[in-house]
Every structure is written in C-alpha cells, then in structure tokens.
Short mmCIF file of C-alpha atoms and ligand atoms in Angstrom, two decimals:
data_model
loop_
_atom_site.label_atom_id
_atom_site.label_comp_id
_atom_site.label_asym_id
_atom_site.label_seq_id
_atom_site.Cartn_x
_atom_site.Cartn_y
_atom_site.Cartn_z
CA MET A 518 -139.23 22.23 -157.38
CA THR A 519 -141.93 21.05 -154.98
CA ASP A 520 -143.86 17.75 -154.82
CA SER A 521 -147.29 19.23 -154.20
CA PRO A 522 -148.99 20.14 -157.47
CA ALA A 523 -150.84 23.34 -158.17
CA LEU A 524 -154.46 23.22 -159.23
CA LEU A 525 -155.46 25.19 -162.29
CA TRP A 526 -159.20 25.69 -162.25
CA PHE A 527 -160.11 26.35 -165.90
CA ARG A 528 -163.23 28.42 -166.58
CA ARG A 529 -163.38 30.87 -169.48
CA ASP A 530 -159.74 30.22 -170.41
CA LEU A 531 -159.88 26.89 -172.25
CA ARG A 532 -156.46 27.00 -173.88
CA LEU A 533 -152.80 26.37 -173.10
CA ASP A 534 -151.12 29.21 -175.02
CA ASP A 535 -150.96 32.79 -173.75
CA HIS A 536 -152.40 31.69 -170.42
CA PRO A 537 -150.90 33.73 -167.54
CA ALA A 538 -152.69 31.71 -164.82
CA LEU A 539 -151.41 28.42 -166.22
CA LEU A 540 -147.86 29.76 -166.32
CA ALA A 541 -148.24 31.07 -162.77
CA ALA A 542 -149.45 27.63 -161.63
CA ALA A 543 -146.53 25.90 -163.33
CA SER A 544 -143.87 28.38 -162.18
CA GLY A 545 -140.76 26.81 -160.73
CA GLY A 546 -141.50 23.61 -162.67
CA ARG A 547 -144.46 22.70 -160.47
CA ARG A 548 -146.79 19.99 -161.80
CA VAL A 549 -150.32 21.14 -162.53
CA LEU A 550 -153.68 19.43 -162.18
CA GLY A 551 -156.15 20.94 -164.66
CA LEU A 552 -159.74 20.98 -163.40
CA PHE A 553 -162.99 22.10 -165.03
CA VAL A 554 -166.23 22.14 -163.04
CA LEU A 555 -169.52 21.81 -164.92
CA ASP A 556 -171.52 24.15 -162.71
CA PRO A 557 -175.29 23.52 -162.93
CA VAL A 558 -175.98 27.20 -162.18
CA LEU A 559 -174.10 28.35 -165.26
CA LEU A 560 -175.35 25.50 -167.43
CA ALA A 561 -178.98 26.35 -166.56
CA GLY A 562 -178.68 29.76 -168.21
CA SER A 563 -176.72 28.55 -171.21
CA GLY A 564 -178.97 26.77 -173.70
CA GLU A 565 -178.01 23.78 -175.75
CA PRO A 566 -175.92 25.39 -178.52
CA ARG A 567 -173.56 26.98 -176.01
CA ILE A 568 -173.35 23.84 -173.89
CA HIS A 569 -172.47 21.84 -176.98
CA PHE A 570 -169.77 24.33 -177.87
CA LEU A 571 -168.41 24.22 -174.33
CA HIS A 572 -168.26 20.43 -174.46
CA SER A 573 -166.39 20.62 -177.71
CA CYS A 574 -163.89 23.07 -176.13
CA LEU A 575 -163.41 20.71 -173.17
CA GLN A 576 -162.74 17.78 -175.46
CA ALA A 577 -160.13 19.80 -177.32
CA LEU A 578 -158.50 20.93 -174.06
CA SER A 579 -158.55 17.40 -172.71
CA ALA A 580 -156.85 16.17 -175.88
CA SER A 581 -154.15 18.82 -175.64
CA THR A 582 -153.38 17.73 -172.06
CA GLU A 583 -153.21 14.10 -173.26
CA GLY A 584 -156.43 13.26 -171.45
CA ARG A 585 -155.21 14.59 -168.10
CA LEU A 586 -157.91 17.22 -167.61
CA LEU A 587 -160.23 16.44 -164.71
CA VAL A 588 -163.88 17.36 -165.38
CA VAL A 589 -166.35 17.20 -162.51
CA ARG A 590 -170.03 18.08 -162.34
CA GLY A 591 -171.07 20.01 -159.23
CA ASP A 592 -170.93 23.17 -157.17
CA PRO A 593 -167.45 24.72 -157.47
CA ARG A 594 -167.64 25.84 -153.82
CA THR A 595 -167.43 22.21 -152.76
CA VAL A 596 -165.71 20.58 -155.74
CA VAL A 597 -162.68 22.88 -155.94
CA PRO A 598 -161.70 22.67 -152.23
CA ALA A 599 -162.35 18.89 -152.19
CA VAL A 600 -160.09 18.27 -155.19
CA ALA A 601 -157.43 20.69 -153.92
CA ARG A 602 -157.28 18.93 -150.54
CA GLN A 603 -157.27 15.48 -152.04
CA VAL A 604 -154.25 16.12 -154.27
CA GLY A 605 -152.53 18.22 -151.61
CA ALA A 606 -152.49 21.27 -153.85
CA ALA A 607 -150.21 24.03 -152.64
CA GLU A 608 -152.15 26.68 -154.53
CA VAL A 609 -155.25 27.04 -156.69
CA HIS A 610 -154.85 29.26 -159.76
CA ILE A 611 -157.52 31.00 -161.79
CA SER A 612 -157.96 33.68 -164.43
CA ALA A 613 -159.98 36.39 -162.68
CA ASP A 614 -163.72 36.48 -163.33
CA PHE A 615 -165.32 39.92 -163.22
CA MET A 616 -168.95 39.00 -163.81
CA PRO A 617 -171.40 39.21 -160.90
CA TYR A 618 -171.98 35.46 -160.43
CA GLY A 619 -168.37 34.47 -161.13
CA HIS A 620 -166.97 37.04 -158.75
CA ARG A 621 -169.27 35.96 -155.90
CA ARG A 622 -168.54 32.29 -156.60
CA ASP A 623 -164.77 32.89 -156.52
CA GLU A 624 -164.99 34.69 -153.19
CA ALA A 625 -166.99 31.75 -151.77
CA VAL A 626 -164.41 29.27 -153.11
CA ARG A 627 -161.60 31.38 -151.65
CA ALA A 628 -163.26 31.20 -148.22
CA ALA A 629 -163.89 27.45 -148.53
CA LEU A 630 -160.25 26.81 -149.48
CA GLY A 631 -159.10 28.11 -146.10
CA ASP A 632 -155.31 28.18 -146.02
CA ILE A 633 -154.85 27.06 -149.63
CA PRO A 634 -154.42 30.34 -151.54
CA LEU A 635 -156.63 31.12 -154.54
CA ILE A 636 -154.42 33.09 -156.91
CA ALA A 637 -155.91 35.08 -159.81
CA THR A 638 -153.62 35.95 -162.72
CA GLY A 639 -154.91 37.52 -165.94
CA SER A 640 -158.50 37.79 -167.12
CA PRO A 641 -160.53 37.15 -170.26
CA TYR A 642 -159.97 40.75 -171.39
CA ALA A 643 -157.19 42.75 -173.02
CA VAL A 644 -157.56 45.25 -170.19
CA ALA A 645 -159.30 43.90 -167.10
CA PRO A 646 -162.47 45.63 -165.90
CA GLY A 647 -161.76 48.39 -163.39
CA ARG A 648 -158.33 49.21 -164.83
CA VAL A 649 -159.41 52.01 -167.15
CA SER A 650 -160.71 54.81 -165.02
CA LYS A 651 -161.23 58.55 -165.35
CA GLY A 652 -158.53 60.80 -163.99
CA ALA A 653 -160.78 61.84 -161.11
CA GLY A 654 -161.82 58.24 -160.48
CA GLY A 655 -164.98 56.50 -161.63
CA ASN A 656 -165.57 54.63 -164.81
CA TYR A 657 -166.42 55.67 -168.35
CA ALA A 658 -170.08 55.40 -169.33
CA VAL A 659 -169.43 56.30 -172.97
CA TYR A 660 -167.39 54.19 -175.40
CA THR A 661 -165.29 56.83 -177.22
CA PRO A 662 -163.51 58.26 -174.16
CA PHE A 663 -163.23 54.72 -172.78
CA PHE A 664 -161.52 53.63 -176.00
CA ARG A 665 -159.10 56.56 -175.81
CA ALA A 666 -158.21 55.74 -172.21
CA TRP A 667 -158.07 51.99 -172.99
CA SER A 668 -155.57 52.70 -175.78
CA GLU A 669 -153.48 54.93 -173.51
CA HIS A 670 -153.56 52.31 -170.73
CA GLY A 671 -152.28 49.65 -173.14
CA TYR A 672 -152.17 45.92 -172.60
CA ARG A 673 -149.51 43.29 -172.07
CA GLY A 674 -148.10 41.16 -174.84
CA PRO A 675 -149.00 37.45 -175.00
CA ALA A 676 -147.79 35.38 -172.03
CA GLY A 677 -146.11 32.69 -174.09
CA PRO A 678 -146.69 29.00 -174.80
CA GLY A 679 -148.01 26.59 -172.18
CA ASN A 680 -147.31 23.34 -173.99
CA THR A 681 -144.39 22.37 -171.76
CA VAL A 682 -146.50 22.27 -168.59
CA ASP A 683 -146.36 18.90 -166.80
CA PHE A 684 -150.01 17.99 -166.14
CA VAL A 685 -150.95 15.59 -163.33
CA PRO A 686 -153.31 12.86 -164.68
CA GLY A 687 -156.82 13.75 -163.48
CA GLY A 688 -157.81 10.09 -163.75
CA GLY A 689 -156.04 9.35 -160.46
CA VAL A 690 -158.16 11.76 -158.42
CA GLU A 691 -161.01 10.22 -156.43
CA VAL A 692 -164.01 12.42 -156.85
CA ALA A 693 -167.79 12.07 -157.03
CA ASP A 694 -169.55 13.14 -160.26
CA ARG A 695 -166.47 12.84 -162.46
CA VAL A 696 -167.43 13.42 -166.10
CA ASP A 697 -166.06 11.38 -168.96
CA VAL A 698 -165.25 14.11 -171.47
CA GLY A 699 -165.68 11.75 -174.42
CA GLU A 700 -169.27 11.09 -173.42
CA LEU A 701 -170.19 14.77 -173.59
CA ALA A 702 -170.28 14.55 -177.38
CA GLY A 703 -173.76 12.96 -177.47
CA VAL A 704 -175.42 16.29 -176.62
CA SER A 705 -174.71 17.53 -180.13
CA GLU A 706 -177.14 15.30 -181.98
CA GLN A 707 -180.08 17.68 -181.89
CA ASP A 708 -177.93 20.75 -182.20
CA PRO A 709 -177.85 23.12 -185.16
CA GLU A 710 -174.77 23.64 -187.28
CA LEU A 711 -172.38 24.71 -184.55
CA PRO A 712 -168.70 25.49 -184.88
CA PRO A 713 -166.24 23.02 -183.36
CA GLY A 714 -164.66 24.41 -180.19
CA GLY A 715 -161.07 24.51 -178.98
CA GLU A 716 -157.82 26.39 -179.15
CA ALA A 717 -156.56 24.93 -182.45
CA GLN A 718 -159.86 25.83 -184.16
CA ALA A 719 -159.68 29.35 -182.76
CA ARG A 720 -156.11 29.85 -183.98
CA GLN A 721 -156.88 28.45 -187.39
CA ARG A 722 -159.94 30.68 -187.78
CA TRP A 723 -157.96 33.71 -186.71
CA ALA A 724 -155.08 32.94 -189.11
CA THR A 725 -157.47 32.53 -192.05
CA PHE A 726 -159.36 35.71 -191.19
CA ARG A 727 -156.16 37.68 -190.62
CA ASP A 728 -154.61 36.60 -193.92
CA GLU A 729 -157.70 36.76 -196.10
CA ARG A 730 -160.19 39.26 -194.66
CA LEU A 731 -158.75 41.51 -191.95
CA ALA A 732 -157.56 44.18 -194.40
CA ASP A 733 -161.12 44.67 -195.73
CA TYR A 734 -162.85 44.26 -192.37
CA LYS A 735 -163.81 47.92 -192.06
CA THR A 736 -166.26 47.73 -194.96
CA GLU A 737 -167.00 44.01 -195.13
CA ARG A 738 -168.09 43.80 -191.49
CA ASP A 739 -171.36 45.51 -192.38
CA ARG A 740 -172.45 42.78 -194.78
CA PRO A 741 -174.34 39.86 -193.23
CA ASP A 742 -174.49 38.26 -196.68
CA ARG A 743 -170.70 37.88 -196.73
CA ALA A 744 -168.17 36.15 -194.50
CA GLY A 745 -166.54 39.47 -193.60
CA THR A 746 -166.10 39.03 -189.84
CA SER A 747 -163.87 36.72 -187.83
CA ARG A 748 -166.59 34.63 -186.13
CA LEU A 749 -164.32 34.34 -183.12
CA SER A 750 -166.84 35.53 -180.53
CA ALA A 751 -167.60 32.08 -179.08
CA TYR A 752 -163.87 31.29 -178.93
CA LEU A 753 -163.24 34.56 -177.13
CA LYS A 754 -166.13 33.87 -174.79
CA TYR A 755 -164.60 30.58 -173.65
CA GLY A 756 -161.03 31.80 -173.85
CA CYS A 757 -159.92 29.38 -176.59
CA ILE A 758 -157.90 32.37 -177.72
CA HIS A 759 -157.04 35.50 -175.75
CA PRO A 760 -157.75 38.98 -177.17
CA ARG A 761 -154.13 39.93 -176.44
CA THR A 762 -152.98 37.22 -178.83
CA LEU A 763 -155.10 38.87 -181.51
CA LEU A 764 -153.99 42.40 -180.62
CA ALA A 765 -150.33 41.44 -180.79
CA ASP A 766 -150.88 39.89 -184.18
CA ILE A 767 -152.84 42.91 -185.42
CA LYS A 768 -149.81 45.09 -184.74
CA GLU A 769 -147.91 43.06 -187.31
CA HIS A 770 -150.67 43.45 -189.91
CA PRO A 771 -151.51 47.17 -190.01
CA SER A 772 -154.49 48.12 -192.18
CA GLU A 773 -157.72 50.10 -191.84
CA GLY A 774 -159.44 46.81 -191.12
CA ALA A 775 -157.01 46.08 -188.30
CA VAL A 776 -157.72 49.47 -186.72
CA THR A 777 -161.45 48.72 -186.76
CA TYR A 778 -160.98 45.19 -185.44
CA ARG A 779 -159.04 46.54 -182.47
CA GLN A 780 -161.91 48.94 -181.74
CA GLU A 781 -164.37 46.04 -181.74
CA LEU A 782 -162.26 44.13 -179.22
CA ALA A 783 -162.32 47.28 -177.08
CA TRP A 784 -166.16 47.23 -177.16
CA ARG A 785 -165.95 43.82 -175.52
CA ASP A 786 -163.77 45.24 -172.75
CA PHE A 787 -165.99 48.32 -172.45
CA TYR A 788 -169.16 46.31 -171.83
CA ALA A 789 -167.42 44.07 -169.28
CA ASP A 790 -166.17 47.22 -167.53
CA LEU A 791 -169.72 48.63 -167.42
CA VAL A 792 -171.08 45.47 -165.77
CA TRP A 793 -168.16 45.29 -163.35
CA HIS A 794 -168.85 48.83 -162.13
CA ASN A 795 -172.62 48.50 -162.32
CA PRO A 796 -173.72 44.84 -162.00
CA ARG A 797 -177.35 45.96 -161.96
CA SER A 798 -176.94 47.12 -165.56
CA ALA A 799 -176.76 43.48 -166.64
CA TRP A 800 -180.55 43.23 -166.51
CA HIS A 801 -181.76 46.81 -165.84
CA SER A 802 -181.59 49.74 -168.24
CA ILE A 803 -178.99 52.34 -167.34
CA ASP A 804 -181.65 54.91 -168.24
CA PRO A 805 -184.57 53.87 -165.98
CA ALA A 806 -187.01 55.59 -168.35
CA VAL A 807 -186.54 52.70 -170.79
CA ASP A 808 -187.62 50.10 -168.22
CA ALA A 809 -190.55 52.33 -167.25
CA LEU A 810 -191.93 52.56 -170.82
CA GLN A 811 -195.30 51.06 -171.66
CA TYR A 812 -194.72 47.56 -173.14
CA ASP A 813 -197.18 45.13 -174.71
CA SER A 814 -198.39 41.97 -173.00
CA GLY A 815 -201.18 39.43 -173.53
CA PRO A 816 -202.00 36.95 -176.30
CA VAL A 817 -201.15 39.23 -179.24
CA ALA A 818 -197.81 40.17 -177.68
CA ASP A 819 -197.12 36.45 -177.12
CA GLU A 820 -197.90 35.72 -180.78
CA HIS A 821 -195.62 38.52 -181.87
CA LEU A 822 -192.83 37.22 -179.70
CA THR A 823 -193.20 33.71 -181.14
CA ALA A 824 -193.18 35.12 -184.67
CA TRP A 825 -189.98 37.03 -183.92
CA GLN A 826 -188.32 34.04 -182.26
CA THR A 827 -189.15 31.68 -185.12
CA GLY A 828 -188.38 34.09 -187.95
CA ARG A 829 -191.98 34.57 -189.14
CA THR A 830 -192.56 38.33 -188.81
CA GLY A 831 -193.07 38.83 -192.55
CA TYR A 832 -190.02 41.13 -192.70
CA PRO A 833 -187.45 39.06 -194.62
CA TYR A 834 -184.27 40.65 -193.20
CA ILE A 835 -185.54 40.17 -189.63
CA ASP A 836 -186.68 36.62 -190.33
CA ALA A 837 -183.38 35.66 -191.98
CA ALA A 838 -181.46 36.79 -188.91
CA MET A 839 -183.73 35.01 -186.43
CA ARG A 840 -183.53 31.82 -188.47
CA GLN A 841 -179.75 32.16 -188.66
CA LEU A 842 -179.77 32.21 -184.86
CA LEU A 843 -181.75 28.97 -184.67
CA ALA A 844 -179.62 27.31 -187.36
CA GLU A 845 -176.13 28.41 -186.34
CA GLY A 846 -176.31 29.83 -182.82
CA TRP A 847 -174.93 33.08 -184.23
CA ILE A 848 -176.21 36.22 -185.95
CA HIS A 849 -174.21 38.84 -187.76
CA ASN A 850 -173.72 42.01 -185.67
CA ARG A 851 -175.64 44.27 -188.08
CA ALA A 852 -178.55 41.87 -188.07
CA ARG A 853 -178.44 41.61 -184.25
CA MET A 854 -178.99 45.37 -184.14
CA GLY A 855 -181.86 45.11 -186.61
CA VAL A 856 -183.76 42.32 -184.86
CA ALA A 857 -183.23 43.93 -181.47
CA SER A 858 -184.65 47.24 -182.66
CA PHE A 859 -187.59 45.39 -184.22
CA LEU A 860 -188.48 43.56 -181.00
CA ILE A 861 -188.28 46.69 -178.89
CA LYS A 862 -189.68 49.35 -181.20
CA ASP A 863 -191.94 47.49 -183.64
CA LEU A 864 -193.28 44.86 -181.25
CA HIS A 865 -193.03 47.01 -178.08
CA LEU A 866 -191.45 44.28 -175.97
CA PRO A 867 -188.75 44.91 -173.34
CA TRP A 868 -185.17 44.35 -174.41
CA GLN A 869 -184.68 41.87 -171.56
CA VAL A 870 -187.08 39.44 -173.31
CA GLY A 871 -184.91 39.48 -176.42
CA ALA A 872 -181.70 39.30 -174.42
CA LYS A 873 -182.92 36.11 -172.72
CA HIS A 874 -183.79 34.52 -176.05
CA PHE A 875 -180.35 35.41 -177.39
CA MET A 876 -178.65 33.99 -174.29
CA ARG A 877 -180.51 30.70 -174.78
CA HIS A 878 -179.53 30.34 -178.43
CA LEU A 879 -176.24 32.16 -179.04
CA VAL A 880 -173.06 30.10 -179.01
CA ASP A 881 -171.22 33.31 -178.07
CA GLY A 882 -173.88 34.38 -175.52
CA ASP A 883 -171.97 36.61 -173.14
CA LEU A 884 -173.73 38.63 -170.44
CA PRO A 885 -172.05 42.05 -170.87
CA SER A 886 -171.77 42.04 -174.68
CA ASN A 887 -175.26 40.66 -175.13
CA ASN A 888 -177.16 42.67 -172.58
CA HIS A 889 -175.39 45.92 -173.31
CA GLY A 890 -175.79 45.23 -177.03
CA TRP A 891 -179.50 45.05 -176.27
CA GLN A 892 -179.37 48.21 -174.15
CA TRP A 893 -177.65 49.93 -177.05
CA ALA A 894 -180.49 48.94 -179.38
CA ALA A 895 -183.05 50.03 -176.79
CA GLY A 896 -181.41 53.44 -176.38
CA ALA A 897 -181.07 52.64 -172.71
CA GLY A 898 -177.66 54.06 -171.88
CA PRO A 899 -175.48 57.09 -172.50
CA HIS A 900 -173.35 55.03 -174.89
CA ALA A 901 -176.42 54.05 -176.95
CA ALA A 902 -178.23 55.30 -180.01
CA PRO A 903 -181.13 57.43 -178.70
CA PHE A 904 -184.48 55.64 -178.29
CA TYR A 905 -186.11 57.70 -181.03
CA ARG A 906 -183.69 56.37 -183.66
CA VAL A 907 -185.74 53.45 -184.96
CA PHE A 908 -184.24 51.03 -187.50
CA GLN A 909 -186.30 50.58 -190.66
CA PRO A 910 -186.27 46.82 -191.31
CA VAL A 911 -186.52 47.06 -195.11
CA THR A 912 -183.94 49.84 -195.47
CA GLN A 913 -181.60 47.91 -193.18
CA GLY A 914 -182.04 44.82 -195.35
CA VAL A 915 -181.42 46.65 -198.62
CA ARG A 916 -178.40 48.47 -197.20
CA HIS A 917 -176.65 45.48 -195.62
CA ASP A 918 -177.88 42.71 -197.92
CA PRO A 919 -178.18 44.62 -201.21
CA ASP A 920 -178.60 41.57 -203.45
CA GLY A 921 -180.83 39.66 -201.03
CA ASP A 922 -178.46 36.69 -200.71
CA TYR A 923 -178.61 36.69 -196.91
CA VAL A 924 -182.40 36.47 -196.95
CA ARG A 925 -182.47 33.71 -199.56
CA ARG A 926 -179.89 31.69 -197.59
CA TYR A 927 -182.06 31.48 -194.46
CA VAL A 928 -185.61 31.89 -195.78
CA PRO A 929 -186.29 29.07 -198.24
CA GLU A 930 -189.82 30.30 -199.03
CA LEU A 931 -188.24 33.35 -200.70
CA ARG A 932 -185.50 31.59 -202.68
CA GLY A 933 -187.42 32.04 -205.92
CA VAL A 934 -187.35 35.83 -205.61
CA ALA A 935 -184.39 37.44 -207.40
CA GLY A 936 -182.32 40.40 -206.23
CA LYS A 937 -183.32 42.96 -203.66
CA ALA A 938 -187.05 42.47 -204.35
CA VAL A 939 -186.74 39.72 -201.76
CA HIS A 940 -186.81 42.41 -199.07
CA THR A 941 -190.36 43.50 -200.02
CA PRO A 942 -192.26 40.32 -200.96
CA TRP A 943 -195.60 42.12 -200.45
CA GLU A 944 -194.78 44.19 -203.55
CA LEU A 945 -194.31 41.16 -205.85
CA PRO A 946 -196.83 40.97 -208.73
CA ASP A 947 -198.17 37.62 -207.44
CA GLY A 948 -198.10 38.66 -203.79
CA VAL A 949 -196.21 37.07 -200.92
CA PRO A 950 -194.89 33.60 -201.97
CA ASP A 951 -196.66 30.55 -200.54
CA GLY A 952 -195.64 29.61 -197.03
CA TYR A 953 -194.09 32.98 -196.17
CA PRO A 954 -196.11 35.06 -193.67
CA GLU A 955 -197.68 38.45 -194.23
CA ARG A 956 -196.16 41.23 -192.12
CA ILE A 957 -197.35 40.93 -188.54
CA VAL A 958 -197.16 44.70 -187.99
CA ASP A 959 -196.91 47.85 -190.08
CA HIS A 960 -193.48 49.29 -189.40
CA ALA A 961 -194.42 52.92 -190.15
CA ALA A 962 -197.33 52.79 -187.70
CA GLU A 963 -195.35 50.99 -184.98
CA ARG A 964 -192.50 53.46 -185.29
CA LEU A 965 -194.90 56.29 -184.53
CA GLU A 966 -196.38 54.25 -181.67
CA ALA A 967 -192.89 53.70 -180.21
CA LEU A 968 -192.16 57.42 -180.40
CA ARG A 969 -195.53 58.19 -178.79
CA ARG A 970 -194.72 55.87 -175.87
CA TRP A 971 -191.29 57.46 -175.55
CA GLU A 972 -192.82 60.95 -175.37
CA GLN A 973 -195.28 59.73 -172.73
CA ARG A 974 -192.70 57.91 -170.63
CA PRO A 975 -192.91 58.64 -166.90
CA LYS A 976 -190.64 61.67 -166.62
CA SER A 977 -189.71 60.89 -163.04
CA ALA A 978 -188.24 57.47 -163.94
C1 LIG B 1308 -178.26 42.83 -179.50
C2 LIG B 1308 -176.81 42.37 -179.53
C3 LIG B 1308 -176.43 41.25 -178.82
C4 LIG B 1308 -175.09 40.83 -178.82
N1 LIG B 1308 -174.74 39.71 -178.09
C5 LIG B 1308 -173.44 39.33 -178.04
C6 LIG B 1308 -173.04 38.22 -177.25
O1 LIG B 1308 -173.84 37.59 -176.56
N2 LIG B 1308 -171.72 37.85 -177.27
C7 LIG B 1308 -170.80 38.53 -178.01
O2 LIG B 1308 -169.63 38.16 -178.00
N3 LIG B 1308 -171.15 39.61 -178.74
C8 LIG B 1308 -172.44 40.02 -178.79
N4 LIG B 1308 -172.79 41.11 -179.56
C9 LIG B 1308 -171.73 41.85 -180.27
C10 LIG B 1308 -171.46 41.37 -181.71
O3 LIG B 1308 -172.66 41.23 -182.42
C11 LIG B 1308 -170.71 40.04 -181.75
O4 LIG B 1308 -169.57 40.09 -180.92
C12 LIG B 1308 -170.23 39.71 -183.16
O5 LIG B 1308 -171.32 39.65 -184.05
C13 LIG B 1308 -169.52 38.37 -183.14
O6 LIG B 1308 -169.14 37.98 -184.42
P1 LIG B 1308 -167.60 37.99 -184.86
O7 LIG B 1308 -166.77 37.23 -183.90
O8 LIG B 1308 -167.55 37.56 -186.29
O9 LIG B 1308 -167.27 39.54 -184.73
P2 LIG B 1308 -166.09 40.41 -185.36
O10 LIG B 1308 -166.75 41.49 -186.16
O11 LIG B 1308 -165.10 39.58 -186.04
O12 LIG B 1308 -165.47 41.13 -184.09
C14 LIG B 1308 -164.35 40.59 -183.36
C15 LIG B 1308 -164.67 40.46 -181.91
O13 LIG B 1308 -164.87 41.74 -181.34
C16 LIG B 1308 -165.87 41.67 -180.32
N5 LIG B 1308 -167.01 42.50 -180.72
C17 LIG B 1308 -167.37 42.88 -181.96
N6 LIG B 1308 -168.43 43.70 -181.92
C18 LIG B 1308 -168.77 43.82 -180.63
C19 LIG B 1308 -169.80 44.54 -179.94
N7 LIG B 1308 -170.68 45.31 -180.57
N8 LIG B 1308 -169.86 44.42 -178.60
C20 LIG B 1308 -168.97 43.66 -177.92
N9 LIG B 1308 -167.97 42.96 -178.51
C21 LIG B 1308 -167.87 43.05 -179.85
C22 LIG B 1308 -166.32 40.22 -180.25
O14 LIG B 1308 -165.59 39.58 -179.25
C23 LIG B 1308 -165.95 39.69 -181.63
O15 LIG B 1308 -165.73 38.30 -181.67
C24 LIG B 1308 -174.13 41.56 -179.57
C25 LIG B 1308 -174.53 42.68 -180.29
C26 LIG B 1308 -175.85 43.09 -180.28
C27 LIG B 1308 -176.24 44.30 -181.08
#
C-alpha cells in the first residue's frame, strides 16, 4: 500500500462496476481520486439533450462515490496535470479513447503529465478498435467479415465490481473552475423528456429488457411503434454500462433475440473501428462520389431542411420520427434510416447536414455510430446499401408502423385518423387534416431525380 493516490480520469466510463481502469487505479489497495473534466470543446458539439444526460450521469456517479467525485470545467490538458500534481498522484488512469479528438487530447495530456504515467486500461468497446484485423493486416471495410472476425477474436468477461474502491474526497482539492455537481441539474428545465442517466438506471433498463423483451428482439426491433429495443444507446455512449457486461449476460439468456442483439453491439464496435483506421471517414464519405454529387442549396433547400428538422415534410412517418427526436432526444433505428434516406434522396441534401442535426439533438449522439449510420443511408461506403436503393417513406411507414400508432403518438394533427390511413393523409376523403402540412416534395419524382444525379456523378471522384 502506498500513500500517494491514483487519479482516475473518468470520461466515457461513468460507472463503478466492470471498470478495468478503475480496478487498475485501485490495485494494491491504492486510494483513488475520481475526476471528470467538463471540456468546452466536447460540450460545444453536444447539444442540450446530451449535456443534460451527461449531467445526470455525473450526479449519479457522484452519489455512488458518496460525493467524492471531483468535477472541473476546463481544458483537460491543463486540468488533469494540475490536479495530478496537487494531490501527488502516482499515476493517472483512463479507459482508452479511440476517437480522433479524444486520442489527440490524451496524447497531449500524456506529454503534459511529464513523469506521471498515463495508463490506459480497457475501452468503451467489447473489442477495442484496431484489434480485429485481416490476416494479411489492414482493417475490415465490410460488416459481415468484421463480425466473423470479431466473434473469433472474442472479448473478456466483465472486470468485476468497483464498489470497494476507497475514493479520496474531491472536495479537498484546490482547483479553479470546480463544478458543484448538484447545480448542474438546472440545465434540464427546457429539455425534452430525457432519460435519467447513471449506472443504476442502465442496469435496471437492461434487466427489464433482458427479462421481458430480449427473446423477441429479432422481430420487435423493427417496430418503432413498440418498445422492442433496449434504449441503452445513451448509457453505452457514456459508459454507464459496458457492452461486455451485456454480452456476458446474453450468454446466460440464449435466444434468437440474443443472437441479434449481440450483432447490433458488434455494429457499434465496427463503426468505431472504421473511424479509428480512417478518421477522415467521420465527416467524409468513404466513396468520394457521394460527396461529389450535386446537392441542393438556396432558399428552397433551406425551407426543406427546416421542414425536415421540425417534422413538417407532409410525410407522416418522417415527421413522427423527427418530432420524436425533438421530444425525446432519440429516434428508433428503423426511423433513423427512413429520415436519413429522405433528407439525402428526397431533399437532395448532403448526409453531413443531417448528421450534424442528429448530433445536436440525440442523447446517444456518438460520432462513429451516427456518422457511419448516415453514410450507410447515403450509400457512401462498401458496408452500405447502394445509393440507388431509395427508401419509400409511405411503404416504410406502413411496414414498420402498420397500425399508425407511432405516427399518432408524435403527430397530434393526425390523431383523429384511424389505422394505417394515417400514413397517406392526402388520400383522406376530406383531405389533409387542419394544421398538418401538404407534402413538400413528390417522392416518386425526387427518387428519379436522385437516381439521375447518381448516374451523372463525376466519374473521376
Ligand atoms: C442515421 C443513423 C444515425 C445513428 N446515430 C447513432 C448515434 O448517434 N448513436 C448510437 O448509439 N447509435 C446510432 N445509430 C444506430 C442505432 O439507430 C441506435 O444505436 C439505436 O437506435 C439505439 O437504440 P437502442 O439502444 O434501443 O438500440 P438496440 O436495438 O437496443 O441496440 C442495442 C445497442 O446496439 C448498438 N446498435 C444498435 N444498432 C446499431 C447500429 N446500426 N449502429 C451502431 N450501433 C448500433 C447500440 O449501442 C444500441 O444501444 C444510428 C443509426 C442511423 C441509421
């Protein structure tokens, strides 16, 4: 046992259980100071729903360390070394960050720490980016072979509980820009209906989903009108629960649904792996032809974008999803695909515009999953649906919301329309109900226009 504490710099690992970096920090019975830095650079790109959720996670983490968590606002490159020196930390521990900004930031912090080692243990993924590689080297650009290799590679079991760690009270540390975690709650007042953050919430959600819905996940996950998915994405994003915890549990609950759920967790690893190997792909299409396509701009394009963002396109399934985003900071996966296709192929706007809007409003907004989800919809990569496969917004609605309940939940103007007729309000005997917009574009015509632009794309791109 040594007197100098270790510093655990929490980032996207806001939990105590199954936390390899926390256990590494506390090894040998060492006391641990838990630190979180509210980094203005990351907050600037987050949007209020996600910031609120983060605050809620920090409050939960603070409570589970009996108020000992130290939260500081500032640049981690100065805050982390300053705190480490002040408490005489022997080591600084982190869960590795593989995203472009996080990786650069960690290298800068490592340099600023000088002779205090920065030790990375574990990551936010079941299998860390860079671990699954082709036999001859290089990474997988297509999901199915990645998934096969990911399964063969395997992943560790959960690291064990962290509730016996002896935390140093953060209150004793002299630091500028300390944040009172309790005061962060005020941000929520203007927020939509957001889920409460934290490890206990994540575990409870998982247990309920596992016991009540996992077995039927394979079919129910395609129904935005039903609560058929786990809604754990924001908790996974902030590490309130680790995917390995879920994977270990899944093993004990075999079903077709469990097999599918495991594949979905692998998509999350796959997209992180793609960005790790190709950071440029975070904001640029893997297929440059997609970025080189002709896109709309000007006042009409701006109006179309506003209509899409506010859920007023006149296509009920699209509008329900976009209003769900504004109300809950979340959209069902099927509906994400539908609204993304609509923005790109019906409104002829670049996927990056939609990805930015999502990142501002999603509670689970996560660079690789979001931006590669958008690339998938745009047909921009070898793992994607081809560009010429255009989603039909009415067919999508009828298929995934057959009774129209999803639309009626989020589009009050259409609540008086029964059944699946809600997907085609322009066919109602009395016309489109008051207050609901006419369609801003004709899907059939815009589909042909999208295909025309695809055929005429610059072939050299
Ligand atoms: C255009 C678009 C944007 C997206 N943006 C994000 C995002 O910012 N953050 C995000 O976490 N997911 C994103 N996704 C993936 C997916 O829509 C969400 O992960 C899922 O809807 C979250 O709900 P859930 O937790 O109930 O999912 P579940 O169906 O319960 O799935 C369990 C977990 O598996 C992972 N997962 C499931 N599907 C995917 C997928 N297609 N890609 C990557 N991981 C997946 C998530 O971590 C999810 O929480 C996006 C998909 C598209 C098409």
